[in-house]
mmCIF file of C-alpha atoms in Angstrom:
data_model
loop_
_atom_site.group_PDB
_atom_site.id
_atom_site.type_symbol
_atom_site.label_atom_id
_atom_site.label_comp_id
_atom_site.label_asym_id
_atom_site.label_seq_id
_atom_site.Cartn_x
_atom_site.Cartn_y
_atom_site.Cartn_z
ATOM 1 C CA ALA A 1479 142.179 113.187 76.437
ATOM 2 C CA SER A 1480 139.015 114.264 74.593
ATOM 3 C CA GLU A 1481 139.929 117.978 74.593
ATOM 4 C CA PRO A 1482 142.655 117.736 71.909
ATOM 5 C CA VAL A 1483 140.557 115.343 69.791
ATOM 6 C CA LYS A 1484 137.999 118.069 69.106
ATOM 7 C CA PHE A 1485 140.698 119.937 67.170
ATOM 8 C CA LEU A 1486 141.518 116.993 64.912
ATOM 9 C CA VAL A 1487 139.920 116.562 61.519
ATOM 10 C CA PRO A 1488 137.780 113.403 61.508
ATOM 11 C CA PRO A 1489 139.424 110.403 59.796
ATOM 12 C CA THR A 1490 136.355 110.196 57.547
ATOM 13 C CA SER A 1491 137.107 113.592 55.951
ATOM 14 C CA ASN A 1492 137.445 114.148 52.216
ATOM 15 C CA LEU A 1493 140.269 116.191 50.715
ATOM 16 C CA SER A 1494 138.284 119.413 50.477
ATOM 17 C CA ASP A 1495 137.369 119.291 54.180
ATOM 18 C CA LEU A 1496 140.951 118.426 55.097
ATOM 19 C CA VAL A 1497 142.425 121.343 53.156
ATOM 20 C CA ASP A 1498 139.799 123.742 54.511
ATOM 21 C CA SER A 1499 140.557 122.707 58.093
ATOM 22 C CA PHE A 1500 144.264 123.293 57.548
ATOM 23 C CA VAL A 1501 143.793 126.642 55.792
ATOM 24 C CA VAL A 1502 141.818 128.098 58.725
ATOM 25 C CA LYS A 1503 144.850 127.340 60.906
ATOM 26 C CA GLY A 1504 147.294 129.016 58.497
ATOM 27 C CA LEU A 1505 148.507 125.777 56.925
ATOM 28 C CA ASP A 1506 148.233 124.674 53.298
ATOM 29 C CA ALA A 1507 147.763 121.515 51.237
ATOM 30 C CA GLU A 1508 151.480 120.714 51.345
ATOM 31 C CA ASP A 1509 151.445 120.963 55.151
ATOM 32 C CA LEU A 1510 148.457 118.605 55.134
ATOM 33 C CA VAL A 1511 150.276 115.998 53.044
ATOM 34 C CA ILE A 1512 153.508 116.349 55.023
ATOM 35 C CA LEU A 1513 151.903 116.223 58.472
ATOM 36 C CA SER A 1514 149.749 113.254 57.454
ATOM 37 C CA GLY A 1515 153.020 111.359 57.221
ATOM 38 C CA ALA A 1516 152.964 111.157 61.020
ATOM 39 C CA HIS A 1517 150.460 108.322 60.504
ATOM 40 C CA THR A 1518 153.508 106.144 59.896
ATOM 41 C CA ILE A 1519 153.616 105.551 63.656
ATOM 42 C CA GLY A 1520 150.985 104.961 66.276
ATOM 43 C CA ARG A 1521 147.834 102.990 66.734
ATOM 44 C CA SER A 1522 144.212 103.623 65.890
ATOM 45 C CA HIS A 1523 141.005 102.459 67.481
ATOM 46 C CA CYS A 1524 139.007 100.305 65.097
ATOM 47 C CA SER A 1525 135.993 102.599 65.459
ATOM 48 C CA ALA A 1526 137.955 105.323 63.634
ATOM 49 C CA PHE A 1527 137.955 103.412 60.344
ATOM 50 C CA VAL A 1528 135.714 100.322 60.412
ATOM 51 C CA PRO A 1529 132.453 102.141 59.515
ATOM 52 C CA ASP A 1530 133.754 103.915 56.399
ATOM 53 C CA ARG A 1531 136.611 101.640 55.277
ATOM 54 C CA LEU A 1532 135.617 98.058 56.124
ATOM 55 C CA ASN A 1533 131.828 98.011 56.444
ATOM 56 C CA VAL A 1534 131.267 99.659 53.056
ATOM 57 C CA SER A 1535 132.913 99.528 49.658
ATOM 58 C CA SER A 1536 136.226 101.435 49.719
ATOM 59 C CA ASP A 1537 139.587 101.491 47.980
ATOM 60 C CA ILE A 1538 141.378 99.717 50.858
ATOM 61 C CA ASP A 1539 143.622 96.843 49.780
ATOM 62 C CA SER A 1540 141.713 93.561 50.080
ATOM 63 C CA GLY A 1541 144.546 91.838 51.965
ATOM 64 C CA LEU A 1542 144.745 94.588 54.559
ATOM 65 C CA ALA A 1543 140.944 94.673 54.813
ATOM 66 C CA ALA A 1544 140.865 90.928 55.523
ATOM 67 C CA PHE A 1545 143.593 91.287 58.165
ATOM 68 C CA LEU A 1546 141.776 94.205 59.825
ATOM 69 C CA ARG A 1547 138.461 92.357 59.848
ATOM 70 C CA GLY A 1548 140.243 89.690 61.893
ATOM 71 C CA GLN A 1549 141.397 92.318 64.397
ATOM 72 C CA CYS A 1550 138.379 94.605 64.583
ATOM 73 C CA PRO A 1551 134.733 93.885 65.350
ATOM 74 C CA ALA A 1552 132.298 95.119 62.688
ATOM 75 C CA ASP A 1553 130.437 97.055 65.387
ATOM 76 C CA ALA A 1554 133.499 98.734 66.963
ATOM 77 C CA THR A 1555 132.373 101.722 69.021
ATOM 78 C CA PRO A 1556 134.311 104.239 71.117
ATOM 79 C CA GLY A 1557 134.220 103.215 74.755
ATOM 80 C CA GLY A 1558 132.926 99.751 73.855
ATOM 81 C CA ASN A 1559 134.551 96.853 72.088
ATOM 82 C CA ASP A 1560 137.177 98.966 70.328
ATOM 83 C CA PRO A 1561 140.625 97.397 69.997
ATOM 84 C CA THR A 1562 143.565 99.213 68.468
ATOM 85 C CA VAL A 1563 145.735 98.324 65.484
ATOM 86 C CA MET A 1564 148.980 99.709 64.109
ATOM 87 C CA GLN A 1565 148.515 102.490 61.568
ATOM 88 C CA ASP A 1566 151.500 101.283 59.533
ATOM 89 C CA VAL A 1567 151.844 97.492 59.423
ATOM 90 C CA VAL A 1568 155.111 97.620 57.445
ATOM 91 C CA THR A 1569 157.284 99.769 59.751
ATOM 92 C CA PRO A 1570 155.027 100.389 62.775
ATOM 93 C CA ASN A 1571 157.773 101.567 65.131
ATOM 94 C CA TYR A 1572 159.646 103.934 62.822
ATOM 95 C CA LEU A 1573 159.013 107.546 61.900
ATOM 96 C CA ASP A 1574 159.724 107.148 58.205
ATOM 97 C CA ARG A 1575 158.244 107.777 54.766
ATOM 98 C CA GLN A 1576 156.629 104.326 54.525
ATOM 99 C CA TYR A 1577 153.253 105.987 55.077
ATOM 100 C CA TYR A 1578 153.379 107.406 51.543
ATOM 101 C CA ASN A 1579 154.052 103.968 50.050
ATOM 102 C CA ASN A 1580 151.072 102.758 52.076
ATOM 103 C CA VAL A 1581 148.881 105.525 50.624
ATOM 104 C CA LEU A 1582 149.968 104.542 47.102
ATOM 105 C CA SER A 1583 149.264 100.854 47.743
ATOM 106 C CA HIS A 1584 145.889 101.588 49.407
ATOM 107 C CA THR A 1585 147.062 100.122 52.706
ATOM 108 C CA VAL A 1586 146.053 103.032 54.945
ATOM 109 C CA LEU A 1587 143.368 102.968 57.597
ATOM 110 C CA PHE A 1588 141.620 106.284 57.190
ATOM 111 C CA THR A 1589 139.484 107.793 54.455
ATOM 112 C CA SER A 1590 141.397 111.015 55.113
ATOM 113 C CA ASP A 1591 144.662 109.239 54.193
ATOM 114 C CA ALA A 1592 143.215 107.731 51.023
ATOM 115 C CA ALA A 1593 141.836 111.181 50.107
ATOM 116 C CA LEU A 1594 145.378 112.422 49.440
ATOM 117 C CA LEU A 1595 145.225 110.591 46.089
ATOM 118 C CA THR A 1596 142.034 112.334 44.973
ATOM 119 C CA SER A 1597 143.704 115.406 43.490
ATOM 120 C CA GLU A 1598 146.597 115.607 41.068
ATOM 121 C CA GLY A 1599 148.500 118.048 43.295
ATOM 122 C CA THR A 1600 148.327 116.101 46.542
ATOM 123 C CA ALA A 1601 148.850 112.773 44.742
ATOM 124 C CA ARG A 1602 152.077 114.167 43.238
ATOM 125 C CA MET A 1603 153.229 115.172 46.722
ATOM 126 C CA VAL A 1604 152.514 111.648 47.977
ATOM 127 C CA VAL A 1605 154.618 110.181 45.147
ATOM 128 C CA ASP A 1606 157.484 112.613 45.824
ATOM 129 C CA ASN A 1607 157.446 111.859 49.558
ATOM 130 C CA ALA A 1608 157.465 108.125 48.849
ATOM 131 C CA ASN A 1609 160.276 108.212 46.303
ATOM 132 C CA ILE A 1610 162.717 111.023 47.093
ATOM 133 C CA PRO A 1611 164.993 110.190 50.051
ATOM 134 C CA GLY A 1612 165.071 112.987 52.634
ATOM 135 C CA TRP A 1613 162.244 114.945 50.964
ATOM 136 C CA TRP A 1614 159.598 114.153 53.561
ATOM 137 C CA GLU A 1615 161.917 114.304 56.570
ATOM 138 C CA ASP A 1616 163.094 117.841 55.720
ATOM 139 C CA ARG A 1617 159.577 119.127 55.123
ATOM 140 C CA PHE A 1618 158.171 117.333 58.172
ATOM 141 C CA GLU A 1619 160.553 119.220 60.464
ATOM 142 C CA LYS A 1620 159.486 122.556 58.975
ATOM 143 C CA ALA A 1621 155.768 121.714 59.048
ATOM 144 C CA MET A 1622 155.972 120.651 62.706
ATOM 145 C CA VAL A 1623 157.590 123.969 63.619
ATOM 146 C CA LYS A 1624 154.912 125.821 61.624
ATOM 147 C CA MET A 1625 152.158 123.833 63.345
ATOM 148 C CA ALA A 1626 153.684 124.519 66.775
ATOM 149 C CA GLY A 1627 153.063 128.228 66.156
ATOM 150 C CA ILE A 1628 149.295 127.824 65.781
ATOM 151 C CA GLU A 1629 147.249 129.633 68.431
ATOM 152 C CA VAL A 1630 150.105 129.866 70.916
ATOM 153 C CA LYS A 1631 148.867 131.091 74.263
ATOM 154 C CA THR A 1632 150.861 133.695 76.134
ATOM 155 C CA GLY A 1633 150.636 135.408 79.492
ATOM 156 C CA ASP A 1634 147.453 134.555 81.355
ATOM 157 C CA GLN A 1635 145.860 132.800 78.338
ATOM 158 C CA GLY A 1636 147.179 129.387 79.242
ATOM 159 C CA GLN A 1637 149.522 127.417 81.449
ATOM 160 C CA ILE A 1638 152.586 125.258 81.209
ATOM 161 C CA ARG A 1639 151.425 121.945 82.572
ATOM 162 C CA LYS A 1640 153.472 120.171 85.207
ATOM 163 C CA ASN A 1641 152.005 116.929 83.854
ATOM 164 C CA CYS A 1642 150.995 117.129 80.183
ATOM 165 C CA ARG A 1643 147.971 114.892 80.825
ATOM 166 C CA ALA A 1644 146.452 117.036 83.568
ATOM 167 C CA ILE A 1645 145.451 120.671 84.040
ATOM 168 C CA ASN A 1646 147.340 122.418 86.854
ATOM 169 C CA TYR A 1647 145.094 123.320 89.776
ATOM 170 C CA TYR A 1648 146.245 126.185 91.952
#
């Protein structure tokens, strides 16, 4: 489980670091904004956001912060006391564009999500994804296909796993 995590941008990243990490993989700022929309589903360990969103001054909505403080210990650490919470408390079980409304209302967990509002260009994309029906969904499909083409292994470079959670042993 830790192998794929090393390829993810830390949730504490600022916009410049996020864009740079996408560019080196052949993606751009629009791909970043679109693929971030996947944070509309799933759960996060408290340790991924408590230190930089709840334990210090941040732009997180005060109501959400109070709710999260009731769910997460202030000293949440990976492997220790580290519960999980929904990333999207409005529509947690739906892949939808609610994430962008959450970004606009400062009800997102990660600094990296909030960072999308720190430039005029990415903030405009957030607004468009929140307000134009079908806009995000269409672009998300294309960005996922584009991302699936990153560093594809062929021939003897890799393996098709029989169980996606385990390396095949021959």
